[in-house]
JSON list of C-alpha atoms in Angstrom, two decimals:
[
{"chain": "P", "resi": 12, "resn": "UNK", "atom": "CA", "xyz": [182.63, 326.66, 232.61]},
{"chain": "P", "resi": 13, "resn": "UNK", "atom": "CA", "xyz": [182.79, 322.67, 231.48]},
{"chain": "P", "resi": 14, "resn": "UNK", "atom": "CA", "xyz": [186.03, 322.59, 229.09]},
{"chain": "P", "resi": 15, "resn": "UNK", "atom": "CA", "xyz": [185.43, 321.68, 225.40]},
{"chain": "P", "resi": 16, "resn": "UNK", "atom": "CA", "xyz": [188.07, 319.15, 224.24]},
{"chain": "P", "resi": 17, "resn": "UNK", "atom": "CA", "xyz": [189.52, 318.08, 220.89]},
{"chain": "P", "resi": 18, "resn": "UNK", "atom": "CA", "xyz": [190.84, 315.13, 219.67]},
{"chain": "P", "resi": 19, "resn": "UNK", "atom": "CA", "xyz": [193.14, 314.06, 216.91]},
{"chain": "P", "resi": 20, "resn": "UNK", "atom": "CA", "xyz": [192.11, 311.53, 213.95]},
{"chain": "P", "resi": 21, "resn": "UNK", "atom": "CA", "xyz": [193.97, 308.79, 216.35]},
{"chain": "P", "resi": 22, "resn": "UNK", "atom": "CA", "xyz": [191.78, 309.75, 219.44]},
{"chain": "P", "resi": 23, "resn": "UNK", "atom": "CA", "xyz": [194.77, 311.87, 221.03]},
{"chain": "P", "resi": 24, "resn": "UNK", "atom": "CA", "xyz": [193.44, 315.16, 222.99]},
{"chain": "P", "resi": 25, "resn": "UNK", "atom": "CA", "xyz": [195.15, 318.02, 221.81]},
{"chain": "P", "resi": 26, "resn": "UNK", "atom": "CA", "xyz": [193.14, 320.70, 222.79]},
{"chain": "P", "resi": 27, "resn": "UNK", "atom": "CA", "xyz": [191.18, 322.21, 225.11]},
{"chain": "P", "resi": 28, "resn": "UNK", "atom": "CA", "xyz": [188.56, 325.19, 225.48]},
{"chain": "P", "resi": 29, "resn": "UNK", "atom": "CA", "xyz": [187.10, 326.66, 228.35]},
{"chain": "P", "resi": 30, "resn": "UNK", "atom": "CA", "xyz": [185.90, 330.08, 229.37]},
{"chain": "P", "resi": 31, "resn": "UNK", "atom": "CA", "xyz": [185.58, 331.69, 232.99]},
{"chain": "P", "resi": 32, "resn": "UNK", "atom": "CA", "xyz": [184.03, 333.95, 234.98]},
{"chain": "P", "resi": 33, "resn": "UNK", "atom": "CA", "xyz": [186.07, 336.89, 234.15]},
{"chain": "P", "resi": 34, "resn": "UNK", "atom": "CA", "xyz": [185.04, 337.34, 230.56]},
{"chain": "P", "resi": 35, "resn": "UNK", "atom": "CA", "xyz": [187.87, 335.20, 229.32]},
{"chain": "P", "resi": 36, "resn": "UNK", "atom": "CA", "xyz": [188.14, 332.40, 227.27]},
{"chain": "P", "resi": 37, "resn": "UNK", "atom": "CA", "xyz": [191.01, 330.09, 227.58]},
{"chain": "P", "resi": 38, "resn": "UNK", "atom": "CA", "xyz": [192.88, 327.38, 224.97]},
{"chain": "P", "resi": 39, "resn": "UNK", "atom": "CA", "xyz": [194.85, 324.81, 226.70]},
{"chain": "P", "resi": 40, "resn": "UNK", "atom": "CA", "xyz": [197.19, 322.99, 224.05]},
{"chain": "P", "resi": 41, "resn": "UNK", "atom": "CA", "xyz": [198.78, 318.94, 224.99]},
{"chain": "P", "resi": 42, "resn": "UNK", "atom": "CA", "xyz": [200.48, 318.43, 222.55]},
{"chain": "P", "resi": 43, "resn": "UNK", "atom": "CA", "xyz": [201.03, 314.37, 222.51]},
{"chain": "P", "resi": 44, "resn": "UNK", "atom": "CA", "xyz": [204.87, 312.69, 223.12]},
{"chain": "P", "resi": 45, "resn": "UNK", "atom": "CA", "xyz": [206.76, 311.15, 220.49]},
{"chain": "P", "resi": 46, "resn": "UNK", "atom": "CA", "xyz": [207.67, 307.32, 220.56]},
{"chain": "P", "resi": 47, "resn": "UNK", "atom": "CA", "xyz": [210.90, 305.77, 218.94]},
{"chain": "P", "resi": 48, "resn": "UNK", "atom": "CA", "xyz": [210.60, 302.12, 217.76]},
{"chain": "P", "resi": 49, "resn": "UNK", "atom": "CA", "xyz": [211.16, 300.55, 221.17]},
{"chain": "P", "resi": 50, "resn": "UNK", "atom": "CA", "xyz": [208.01, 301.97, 222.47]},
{"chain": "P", "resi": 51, "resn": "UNK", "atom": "CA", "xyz": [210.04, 304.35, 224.45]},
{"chain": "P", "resi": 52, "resn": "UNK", "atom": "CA", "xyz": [207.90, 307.55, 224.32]},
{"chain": "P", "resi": 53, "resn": "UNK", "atom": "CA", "xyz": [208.92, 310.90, 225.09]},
{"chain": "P", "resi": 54, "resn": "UNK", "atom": "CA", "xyz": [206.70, 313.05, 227.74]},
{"chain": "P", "resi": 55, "resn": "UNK", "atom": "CA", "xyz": [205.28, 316.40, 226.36]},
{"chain": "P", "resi": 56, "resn": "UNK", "atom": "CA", "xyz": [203.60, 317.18, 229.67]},
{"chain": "P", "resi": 57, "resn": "UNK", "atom": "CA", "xyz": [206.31, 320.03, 229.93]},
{"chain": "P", "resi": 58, "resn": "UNK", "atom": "CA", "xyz": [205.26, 321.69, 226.82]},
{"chain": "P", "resi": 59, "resn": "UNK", "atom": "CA", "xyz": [201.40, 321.97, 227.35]},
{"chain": "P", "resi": 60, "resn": "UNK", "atom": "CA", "xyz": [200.70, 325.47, 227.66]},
{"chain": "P", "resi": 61, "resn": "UNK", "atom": "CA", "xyz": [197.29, 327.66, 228.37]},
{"chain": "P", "resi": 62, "resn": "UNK", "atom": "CA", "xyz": [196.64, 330.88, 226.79]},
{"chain": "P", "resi": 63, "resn": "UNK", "atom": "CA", "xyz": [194.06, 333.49, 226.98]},
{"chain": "P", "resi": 64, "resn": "UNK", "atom": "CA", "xyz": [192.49, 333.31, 223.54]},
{"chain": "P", "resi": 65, "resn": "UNK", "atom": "CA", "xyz": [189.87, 335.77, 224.42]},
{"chain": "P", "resi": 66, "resn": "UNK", "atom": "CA", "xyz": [189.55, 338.76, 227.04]},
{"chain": "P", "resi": 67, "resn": "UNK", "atom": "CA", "xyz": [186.07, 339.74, 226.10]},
{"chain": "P", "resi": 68, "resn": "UNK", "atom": "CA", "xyz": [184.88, 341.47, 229.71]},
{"chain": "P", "resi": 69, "resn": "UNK", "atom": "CA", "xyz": [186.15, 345.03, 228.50]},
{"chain": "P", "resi": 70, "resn": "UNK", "atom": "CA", "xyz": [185.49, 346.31, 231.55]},
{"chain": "P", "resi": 71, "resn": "UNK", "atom": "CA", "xyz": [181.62, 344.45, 232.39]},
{"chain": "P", "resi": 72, "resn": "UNK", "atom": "CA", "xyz": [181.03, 341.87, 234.28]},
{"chain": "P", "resi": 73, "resn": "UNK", "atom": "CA", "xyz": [180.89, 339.32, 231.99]},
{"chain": "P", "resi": 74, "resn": "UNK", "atom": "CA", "xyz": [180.67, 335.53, 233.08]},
{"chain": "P", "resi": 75, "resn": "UNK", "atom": "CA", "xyz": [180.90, 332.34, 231.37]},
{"chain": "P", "resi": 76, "resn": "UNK", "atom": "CA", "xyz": [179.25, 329.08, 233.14]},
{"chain": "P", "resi": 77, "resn": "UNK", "atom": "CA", "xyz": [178.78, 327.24, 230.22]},
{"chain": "P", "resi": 78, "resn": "UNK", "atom": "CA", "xyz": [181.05, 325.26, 227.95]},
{"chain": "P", "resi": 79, "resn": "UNK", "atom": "CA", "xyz": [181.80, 326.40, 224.42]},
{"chain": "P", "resi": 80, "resn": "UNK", "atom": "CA", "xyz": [181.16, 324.68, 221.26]},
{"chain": "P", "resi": 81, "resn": "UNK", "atom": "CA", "xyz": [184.34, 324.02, 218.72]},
{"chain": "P", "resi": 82, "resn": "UNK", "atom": "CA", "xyz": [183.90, 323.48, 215.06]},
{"chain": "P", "resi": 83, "resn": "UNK", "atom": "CA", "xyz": [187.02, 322.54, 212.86]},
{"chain": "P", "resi": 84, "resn": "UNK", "atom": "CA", "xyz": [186.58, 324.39, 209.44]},
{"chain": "P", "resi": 85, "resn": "UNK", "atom": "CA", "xyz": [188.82, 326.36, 206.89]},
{"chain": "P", "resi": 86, "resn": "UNK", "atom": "CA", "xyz": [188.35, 329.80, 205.66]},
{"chain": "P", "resi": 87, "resn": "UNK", "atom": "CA", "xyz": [186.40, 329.29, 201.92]},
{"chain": "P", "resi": 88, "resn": "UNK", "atom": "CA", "xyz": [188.83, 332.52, 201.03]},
{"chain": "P", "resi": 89, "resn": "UNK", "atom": "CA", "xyz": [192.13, 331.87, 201.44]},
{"chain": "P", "resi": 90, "resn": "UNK", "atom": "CA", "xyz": [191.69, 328.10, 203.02]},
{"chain": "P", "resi": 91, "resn": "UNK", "atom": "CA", "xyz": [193.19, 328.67, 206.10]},
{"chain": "P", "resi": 92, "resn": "UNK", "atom": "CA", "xyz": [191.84, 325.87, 209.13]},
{"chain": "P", "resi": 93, "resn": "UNK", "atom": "CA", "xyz": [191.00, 327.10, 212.30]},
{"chain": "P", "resi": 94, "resn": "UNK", "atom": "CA", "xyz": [188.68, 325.85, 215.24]},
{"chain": "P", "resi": 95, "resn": "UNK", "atom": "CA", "xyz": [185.61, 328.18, 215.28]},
{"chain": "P", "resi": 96, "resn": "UNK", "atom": "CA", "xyz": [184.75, 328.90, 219.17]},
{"chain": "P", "resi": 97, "resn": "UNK", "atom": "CA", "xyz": [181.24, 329.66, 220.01]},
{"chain": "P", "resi": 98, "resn": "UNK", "atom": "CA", "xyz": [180.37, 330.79, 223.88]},
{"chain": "P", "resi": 99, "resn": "UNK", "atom": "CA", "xyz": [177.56, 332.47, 225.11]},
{"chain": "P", "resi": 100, "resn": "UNK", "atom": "CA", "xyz": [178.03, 335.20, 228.41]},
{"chain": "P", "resi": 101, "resn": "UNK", "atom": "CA", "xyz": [175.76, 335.12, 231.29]},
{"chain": "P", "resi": 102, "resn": "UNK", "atom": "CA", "xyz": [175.12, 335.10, 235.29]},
{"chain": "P", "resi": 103, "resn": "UNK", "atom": "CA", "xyz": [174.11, 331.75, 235.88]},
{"chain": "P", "resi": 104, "resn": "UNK", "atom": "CA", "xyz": [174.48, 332.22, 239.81]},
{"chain": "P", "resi": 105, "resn": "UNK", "atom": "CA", "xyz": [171.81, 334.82, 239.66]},
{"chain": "P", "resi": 106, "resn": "UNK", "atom": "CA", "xyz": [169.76, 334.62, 236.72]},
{"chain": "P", "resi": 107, "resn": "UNK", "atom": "CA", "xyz": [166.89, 337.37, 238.10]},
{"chain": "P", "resi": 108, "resn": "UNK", "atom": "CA", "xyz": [169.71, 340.01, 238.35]},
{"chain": "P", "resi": 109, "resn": "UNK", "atom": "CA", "xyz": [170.81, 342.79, 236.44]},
{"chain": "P", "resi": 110, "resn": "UNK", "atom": "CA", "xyz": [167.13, 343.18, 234.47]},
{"chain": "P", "resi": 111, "resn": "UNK", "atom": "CA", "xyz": [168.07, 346.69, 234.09]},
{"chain": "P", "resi": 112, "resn": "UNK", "atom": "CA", "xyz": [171.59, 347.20, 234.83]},
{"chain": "P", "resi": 113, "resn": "UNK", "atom": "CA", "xyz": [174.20, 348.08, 232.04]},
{"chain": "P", "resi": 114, "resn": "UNK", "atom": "CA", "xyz": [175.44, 344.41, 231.69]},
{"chain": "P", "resi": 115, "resn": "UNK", "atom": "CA", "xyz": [175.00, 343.06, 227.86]},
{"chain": "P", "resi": 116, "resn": "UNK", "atom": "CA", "xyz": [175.88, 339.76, 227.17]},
{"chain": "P", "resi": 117, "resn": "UNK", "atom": "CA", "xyz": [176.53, 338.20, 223.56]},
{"chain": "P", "resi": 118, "resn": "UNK", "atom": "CA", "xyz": [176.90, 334.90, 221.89]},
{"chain": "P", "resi": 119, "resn": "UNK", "atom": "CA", "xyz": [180.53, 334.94, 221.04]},
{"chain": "P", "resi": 120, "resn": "UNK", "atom": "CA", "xyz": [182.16, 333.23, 217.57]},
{"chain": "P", "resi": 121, "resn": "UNK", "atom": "CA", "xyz": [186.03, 333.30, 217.69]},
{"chain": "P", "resi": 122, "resn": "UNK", "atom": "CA", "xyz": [188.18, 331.61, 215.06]},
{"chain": "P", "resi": 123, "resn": "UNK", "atom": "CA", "xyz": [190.97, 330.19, 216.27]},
{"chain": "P", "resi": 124, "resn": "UNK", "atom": "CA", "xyz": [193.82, 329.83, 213.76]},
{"chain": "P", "resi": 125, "resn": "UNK", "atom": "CA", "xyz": [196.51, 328.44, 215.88]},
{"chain": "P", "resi": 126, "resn": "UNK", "atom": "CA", "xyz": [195.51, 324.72, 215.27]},
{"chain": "P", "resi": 127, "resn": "UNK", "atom": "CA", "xyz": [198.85, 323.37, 215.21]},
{"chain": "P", "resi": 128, "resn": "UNK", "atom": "CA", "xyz": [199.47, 321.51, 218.67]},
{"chain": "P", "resi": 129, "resn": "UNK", "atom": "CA", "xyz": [202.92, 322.29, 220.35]},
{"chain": "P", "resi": 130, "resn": "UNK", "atom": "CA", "xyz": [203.56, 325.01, 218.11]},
{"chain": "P", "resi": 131, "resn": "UNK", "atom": "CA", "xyz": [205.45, 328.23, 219.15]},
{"chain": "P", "resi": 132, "resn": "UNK", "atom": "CA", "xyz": [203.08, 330.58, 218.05]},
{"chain": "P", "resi": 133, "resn": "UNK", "atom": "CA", "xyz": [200.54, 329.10, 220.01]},
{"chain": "P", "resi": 134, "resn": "UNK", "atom": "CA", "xyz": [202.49, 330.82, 223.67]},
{"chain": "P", "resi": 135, "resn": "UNK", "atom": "CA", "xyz": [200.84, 334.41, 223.29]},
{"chain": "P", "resi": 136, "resn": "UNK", "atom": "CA", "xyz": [203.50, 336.38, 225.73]},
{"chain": "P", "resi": 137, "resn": "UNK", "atom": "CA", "xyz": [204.29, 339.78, 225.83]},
{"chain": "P", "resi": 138, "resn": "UNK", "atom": "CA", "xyz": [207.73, 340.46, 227.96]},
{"chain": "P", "resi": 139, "resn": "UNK", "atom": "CA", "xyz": [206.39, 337.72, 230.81]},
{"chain": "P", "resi": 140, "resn": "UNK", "atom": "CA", "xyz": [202.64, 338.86, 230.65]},
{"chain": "P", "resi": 141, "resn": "UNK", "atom": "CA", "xyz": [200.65, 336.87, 229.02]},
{"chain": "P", "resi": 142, "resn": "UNK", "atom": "CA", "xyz": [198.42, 338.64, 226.31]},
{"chain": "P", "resi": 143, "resn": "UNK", "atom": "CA", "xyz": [194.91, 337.19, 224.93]},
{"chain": "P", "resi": 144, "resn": "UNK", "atom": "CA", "xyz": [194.67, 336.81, 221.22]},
{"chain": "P", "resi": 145, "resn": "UNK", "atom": "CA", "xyz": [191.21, 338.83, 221.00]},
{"chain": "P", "resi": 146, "resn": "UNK", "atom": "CA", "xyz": [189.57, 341.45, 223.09]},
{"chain": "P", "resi": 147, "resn": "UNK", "atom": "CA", "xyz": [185.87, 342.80, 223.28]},
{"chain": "P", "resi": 148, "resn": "UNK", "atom": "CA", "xyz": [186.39, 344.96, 220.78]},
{"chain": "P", "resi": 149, "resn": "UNK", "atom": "CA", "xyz": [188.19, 343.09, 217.56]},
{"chain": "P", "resi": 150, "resn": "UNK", "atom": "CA", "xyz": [184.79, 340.68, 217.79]},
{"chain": "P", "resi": 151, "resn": "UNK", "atom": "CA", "xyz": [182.64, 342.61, 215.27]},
{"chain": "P", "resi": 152, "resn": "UNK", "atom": "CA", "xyz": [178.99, 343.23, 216.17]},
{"chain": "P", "resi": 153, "resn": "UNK", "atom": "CA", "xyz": [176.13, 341.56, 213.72]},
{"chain": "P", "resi": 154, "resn": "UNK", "atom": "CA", "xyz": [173.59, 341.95, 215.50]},
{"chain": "P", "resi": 155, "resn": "UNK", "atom": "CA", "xyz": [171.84, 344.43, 212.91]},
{"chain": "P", "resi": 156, "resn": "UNK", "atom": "CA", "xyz": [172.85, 342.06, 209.94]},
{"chain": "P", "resi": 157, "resn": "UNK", "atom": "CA", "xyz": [169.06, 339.96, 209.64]},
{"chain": "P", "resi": 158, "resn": "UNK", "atom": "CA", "xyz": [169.21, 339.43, 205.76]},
{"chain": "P", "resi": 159, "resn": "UNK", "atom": "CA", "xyz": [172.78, 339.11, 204.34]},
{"chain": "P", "resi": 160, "resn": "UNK", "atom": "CA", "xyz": [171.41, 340.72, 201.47]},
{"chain": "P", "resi": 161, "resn": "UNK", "atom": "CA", "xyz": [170.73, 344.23, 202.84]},
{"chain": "P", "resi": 162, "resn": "UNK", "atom": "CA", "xyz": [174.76, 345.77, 203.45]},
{"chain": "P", "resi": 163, "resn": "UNK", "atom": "CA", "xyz": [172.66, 348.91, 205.18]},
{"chain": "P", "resi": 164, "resn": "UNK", "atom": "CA", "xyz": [171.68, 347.19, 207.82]},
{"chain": "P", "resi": 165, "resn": "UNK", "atom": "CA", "xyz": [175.03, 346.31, 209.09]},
{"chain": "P", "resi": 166, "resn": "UNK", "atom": "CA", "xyz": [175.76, 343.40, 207.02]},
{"chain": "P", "resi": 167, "resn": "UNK", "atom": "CA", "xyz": [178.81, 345.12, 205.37]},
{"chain": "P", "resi": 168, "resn": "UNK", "atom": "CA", "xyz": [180.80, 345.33, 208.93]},
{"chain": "P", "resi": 169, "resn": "UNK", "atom": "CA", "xyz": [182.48, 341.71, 208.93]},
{"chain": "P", "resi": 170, "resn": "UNK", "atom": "CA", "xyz": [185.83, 343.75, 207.68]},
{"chain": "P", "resi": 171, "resn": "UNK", "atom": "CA", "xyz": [188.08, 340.57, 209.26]},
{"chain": "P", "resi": 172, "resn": "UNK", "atom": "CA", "xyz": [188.08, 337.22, 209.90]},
{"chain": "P", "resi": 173, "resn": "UNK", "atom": "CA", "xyz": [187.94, 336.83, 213.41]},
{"chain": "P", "resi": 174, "resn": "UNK", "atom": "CA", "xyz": [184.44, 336.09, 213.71]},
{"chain": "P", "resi": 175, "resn": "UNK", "atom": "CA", "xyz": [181.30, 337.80, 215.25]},
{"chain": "P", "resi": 176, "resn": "UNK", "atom": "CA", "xyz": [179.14, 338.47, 218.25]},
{"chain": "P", "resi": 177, "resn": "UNK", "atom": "CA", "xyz": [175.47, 338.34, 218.31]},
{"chain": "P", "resi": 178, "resn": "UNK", "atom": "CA", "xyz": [173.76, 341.09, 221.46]},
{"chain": "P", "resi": 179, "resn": "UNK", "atom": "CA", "xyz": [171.29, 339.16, 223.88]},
{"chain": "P", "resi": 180, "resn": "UNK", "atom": "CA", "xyz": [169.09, 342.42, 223.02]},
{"chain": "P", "resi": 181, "resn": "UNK", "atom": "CA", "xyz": [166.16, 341.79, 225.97]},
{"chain": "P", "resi": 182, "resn": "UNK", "atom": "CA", "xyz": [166.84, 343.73, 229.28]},
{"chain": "P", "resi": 183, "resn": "UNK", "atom": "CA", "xyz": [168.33, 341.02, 231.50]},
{"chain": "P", "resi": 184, "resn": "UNK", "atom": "CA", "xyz": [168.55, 338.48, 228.71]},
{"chain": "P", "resi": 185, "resn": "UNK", "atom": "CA", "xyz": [171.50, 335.56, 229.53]},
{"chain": "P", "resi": 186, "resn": "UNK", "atom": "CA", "xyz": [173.22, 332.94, 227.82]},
{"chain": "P", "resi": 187, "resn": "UNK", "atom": "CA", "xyz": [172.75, 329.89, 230.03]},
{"chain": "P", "resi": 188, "resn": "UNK", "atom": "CA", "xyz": [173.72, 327.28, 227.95]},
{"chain": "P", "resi": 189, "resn": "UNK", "atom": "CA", "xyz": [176.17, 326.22, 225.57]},
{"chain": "P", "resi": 190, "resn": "UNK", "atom": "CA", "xyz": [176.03, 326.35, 221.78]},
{"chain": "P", "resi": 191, "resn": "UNK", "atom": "CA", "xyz": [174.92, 323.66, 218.92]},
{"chain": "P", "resi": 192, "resn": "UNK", "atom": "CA", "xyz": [176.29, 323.82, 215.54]},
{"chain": "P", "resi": 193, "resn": "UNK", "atom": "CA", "xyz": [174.67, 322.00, 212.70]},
{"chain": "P", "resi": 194, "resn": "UNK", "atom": "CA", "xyz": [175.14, 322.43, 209.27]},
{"chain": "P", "resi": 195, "resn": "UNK", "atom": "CA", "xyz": [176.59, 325.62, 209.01]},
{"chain": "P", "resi": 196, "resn": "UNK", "atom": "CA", "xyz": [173.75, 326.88, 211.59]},
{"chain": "P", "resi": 197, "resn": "UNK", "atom": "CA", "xyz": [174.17, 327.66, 214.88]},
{"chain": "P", "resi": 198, "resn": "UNK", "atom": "CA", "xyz": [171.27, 326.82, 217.56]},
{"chain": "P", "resi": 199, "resn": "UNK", "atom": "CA", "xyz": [171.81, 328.73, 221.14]},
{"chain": "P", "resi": 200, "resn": "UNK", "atom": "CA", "xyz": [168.95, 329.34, 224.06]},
{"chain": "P", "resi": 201, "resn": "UNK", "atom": "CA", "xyz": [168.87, 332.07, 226.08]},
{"chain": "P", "resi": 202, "resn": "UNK", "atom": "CA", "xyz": [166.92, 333.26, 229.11]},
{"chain": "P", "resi": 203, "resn": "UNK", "atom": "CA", "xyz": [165.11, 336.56, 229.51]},
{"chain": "P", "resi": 204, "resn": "UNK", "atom": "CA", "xyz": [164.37, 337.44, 233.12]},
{"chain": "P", "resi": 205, "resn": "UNK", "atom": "CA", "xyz": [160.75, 337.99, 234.09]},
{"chain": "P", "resi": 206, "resn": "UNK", "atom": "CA", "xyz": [159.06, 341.65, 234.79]},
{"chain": "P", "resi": 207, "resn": "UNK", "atom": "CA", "xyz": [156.91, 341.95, 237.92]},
{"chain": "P", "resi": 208, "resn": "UNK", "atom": "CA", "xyz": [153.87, 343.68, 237.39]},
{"chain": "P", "resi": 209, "resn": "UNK", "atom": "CA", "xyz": [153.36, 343.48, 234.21]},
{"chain": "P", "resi": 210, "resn": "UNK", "atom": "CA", "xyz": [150.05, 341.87, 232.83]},
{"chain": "P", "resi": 211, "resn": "UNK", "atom": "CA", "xyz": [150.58, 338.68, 231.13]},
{"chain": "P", "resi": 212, "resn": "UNK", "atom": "CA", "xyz": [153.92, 338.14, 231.73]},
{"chain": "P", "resi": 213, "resn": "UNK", "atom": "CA", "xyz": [155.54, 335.12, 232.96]},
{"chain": "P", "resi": 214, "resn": "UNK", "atom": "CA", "xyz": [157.18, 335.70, 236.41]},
{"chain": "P", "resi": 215, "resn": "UNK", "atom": "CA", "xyz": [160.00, 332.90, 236.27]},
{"chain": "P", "resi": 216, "resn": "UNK", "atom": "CA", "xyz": [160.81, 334.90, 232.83]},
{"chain": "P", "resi": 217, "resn": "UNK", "atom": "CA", "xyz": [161.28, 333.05, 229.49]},
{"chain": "P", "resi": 218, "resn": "UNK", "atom": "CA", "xyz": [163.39, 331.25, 227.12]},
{"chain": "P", "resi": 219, "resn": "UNK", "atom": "CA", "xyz": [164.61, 332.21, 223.29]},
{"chain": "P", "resi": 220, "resn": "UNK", "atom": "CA", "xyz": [165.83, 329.91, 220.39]},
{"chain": "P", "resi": 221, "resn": "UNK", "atom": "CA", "xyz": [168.45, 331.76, 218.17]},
{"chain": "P", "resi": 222, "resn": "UNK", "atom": "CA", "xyz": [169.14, 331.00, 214.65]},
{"chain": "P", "resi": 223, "resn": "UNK", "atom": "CA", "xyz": [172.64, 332.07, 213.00]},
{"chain": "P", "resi": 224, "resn": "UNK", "atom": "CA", "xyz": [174.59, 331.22, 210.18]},
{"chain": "P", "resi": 225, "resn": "UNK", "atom": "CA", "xyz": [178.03, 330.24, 211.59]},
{"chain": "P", "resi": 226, "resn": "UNK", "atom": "CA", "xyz": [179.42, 331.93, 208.31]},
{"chain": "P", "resi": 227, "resn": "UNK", "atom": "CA", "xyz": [178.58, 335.46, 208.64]},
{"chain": "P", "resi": 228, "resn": "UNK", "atom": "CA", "xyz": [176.57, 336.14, 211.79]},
{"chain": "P", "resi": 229, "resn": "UNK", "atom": "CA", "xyz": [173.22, 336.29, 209.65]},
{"chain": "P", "resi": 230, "resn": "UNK", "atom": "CA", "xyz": [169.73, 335.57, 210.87]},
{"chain": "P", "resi": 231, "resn": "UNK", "atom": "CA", "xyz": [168.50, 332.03, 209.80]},
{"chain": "P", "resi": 232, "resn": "UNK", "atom": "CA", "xyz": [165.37, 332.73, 207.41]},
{"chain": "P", "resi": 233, "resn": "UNK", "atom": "CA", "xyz": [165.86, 336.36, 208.18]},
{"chain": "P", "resi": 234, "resn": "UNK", "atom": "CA", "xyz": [164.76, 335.91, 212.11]},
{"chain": "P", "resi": 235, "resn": "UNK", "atom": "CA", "xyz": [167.13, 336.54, 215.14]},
{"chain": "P", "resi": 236, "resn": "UNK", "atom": "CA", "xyz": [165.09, 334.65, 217.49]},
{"chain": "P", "resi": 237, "resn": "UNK", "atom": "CA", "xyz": [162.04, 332.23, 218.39]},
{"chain": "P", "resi": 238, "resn": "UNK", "atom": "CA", "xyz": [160.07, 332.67, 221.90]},
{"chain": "P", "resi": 239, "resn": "UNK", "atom": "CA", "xyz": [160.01, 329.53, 223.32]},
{"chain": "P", "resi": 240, "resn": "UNK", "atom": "CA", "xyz": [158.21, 329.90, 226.50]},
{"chain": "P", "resi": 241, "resn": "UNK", "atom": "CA", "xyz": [158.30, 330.17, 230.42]},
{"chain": "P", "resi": 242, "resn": "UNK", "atom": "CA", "xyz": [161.08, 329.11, 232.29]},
{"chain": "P", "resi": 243, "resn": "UNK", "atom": "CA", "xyz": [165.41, 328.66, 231.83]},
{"chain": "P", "resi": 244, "resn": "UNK", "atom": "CA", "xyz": [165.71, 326.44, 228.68]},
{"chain": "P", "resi": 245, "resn": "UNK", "atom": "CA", "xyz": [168.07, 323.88, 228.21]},
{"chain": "P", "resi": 246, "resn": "UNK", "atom": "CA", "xyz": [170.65, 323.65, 225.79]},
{"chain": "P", "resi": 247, "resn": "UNK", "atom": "CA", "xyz": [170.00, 322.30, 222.10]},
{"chain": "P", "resi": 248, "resn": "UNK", "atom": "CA", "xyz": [170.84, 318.74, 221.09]},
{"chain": "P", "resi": 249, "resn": "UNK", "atom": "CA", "xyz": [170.72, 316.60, 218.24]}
]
């Protein structure tokens, strides 16, 4: 996908996001050099390291085209910072396939809580092979969680604080496009392939608005998602 970068307060990049077409989702930390009071500055180019933070294929073909969305926030709980990571997983190279194949993609939150640049415990090795912070499966499904109110509908299942995923639930449904936060609510548009033969339908297929609180994983106003019409939407801006 594009790559996602952060800056320091100073305008320094220290950070860098960017997922692939693997199912993976990797964090690229530069951390800056140091400079005495000569001027003389010390190169950190040998210390920049990339990392898998997330292996999230678990086996399915899942792709990432488009860049991720990073929030800086701390944990209201125990206030902890982390960057919040938000991705969405779909074929963008063949956006009519897989209609009714086994492939489900998600919108992806991951927090990130390794937000100190050049830090050791930012190198995630494991005797030479590198190891990603998150798989598939620590990523805890709301989907089911509409109204934060109702803990039977799956609203009771955000046991840690890694974050969420959200399941594109329409057969053949893709995230082509990357993620918008505002306010604590985050805007992502998806495409649903179209259905041949069936009356009414739109044959180039059709676009969806989703609506989630960055927080939890709930439904904005208690609705997943908005139909917003024929065709491969773009992705929201301000």
């Amino acid at each position: 996908s594009d790559v996602t970068l952060l800056e320091t307060d100073s305008g320094i990049l220290h950070r860098i996001y960017v997922g692939d077409t693997a199912g993976n989702v990797w964090r690229a930390d530069t951390p800056s050099g140091t400079c005495d009071g000569d001027e003389t500055c010390t190169d950190q180019r040998e210390n920049w390291f990339a990392s898998r933070l997330g292996d999230l294929a678990n086996s399915n073909d899942i792709r990432f085209f488009h860049a991720p969305d990073v929030v800086q926030a701390k944990d209201e709980t125990t206030g902890t910072f982390f960057d919040g990571v938000l991705i969405q997983s779909g074929n963008r190279a063949d956006p009519l396939n897989n209609r009714f194949t086994a492939v489900q993609n998600y919108l992806y939150y991951m927090r990130d809580y390794e937000v100190v640049s050049g830090a050791s415990s930012v190198i995630k090795e494991d005797g030479g092979s590198e190891v990603a912070q998150y798989e598939a499966t620590d990523i805890i499904d709301r989907t089911a969680c509409i109204d934060p109110n109702n803990p039977e509908a799956g609203c009771n299942s955000l046991t840690n604080n890694f974050g969420w995923k959200i399941k594109l639930g329409s057969p053949g449904e893709k995230g082509l496009s990357t993620p918008l936060v505002d306010f604590g609510r985050v805007f992502s548009s998806t495409y649903v392939p179209g259905s041949a033969g069936v009356c009414g339908a739109s044959p180039e297929g059709n676009g969806k608005l989703y609506l989630t609180n960055l927080k939890d994983g709930t439904a904005v106003g208690n609705q997943r998602s908005y139909e917003l019409g024929p065709g491969i939407p773009p992705s929201p801006v301000i």
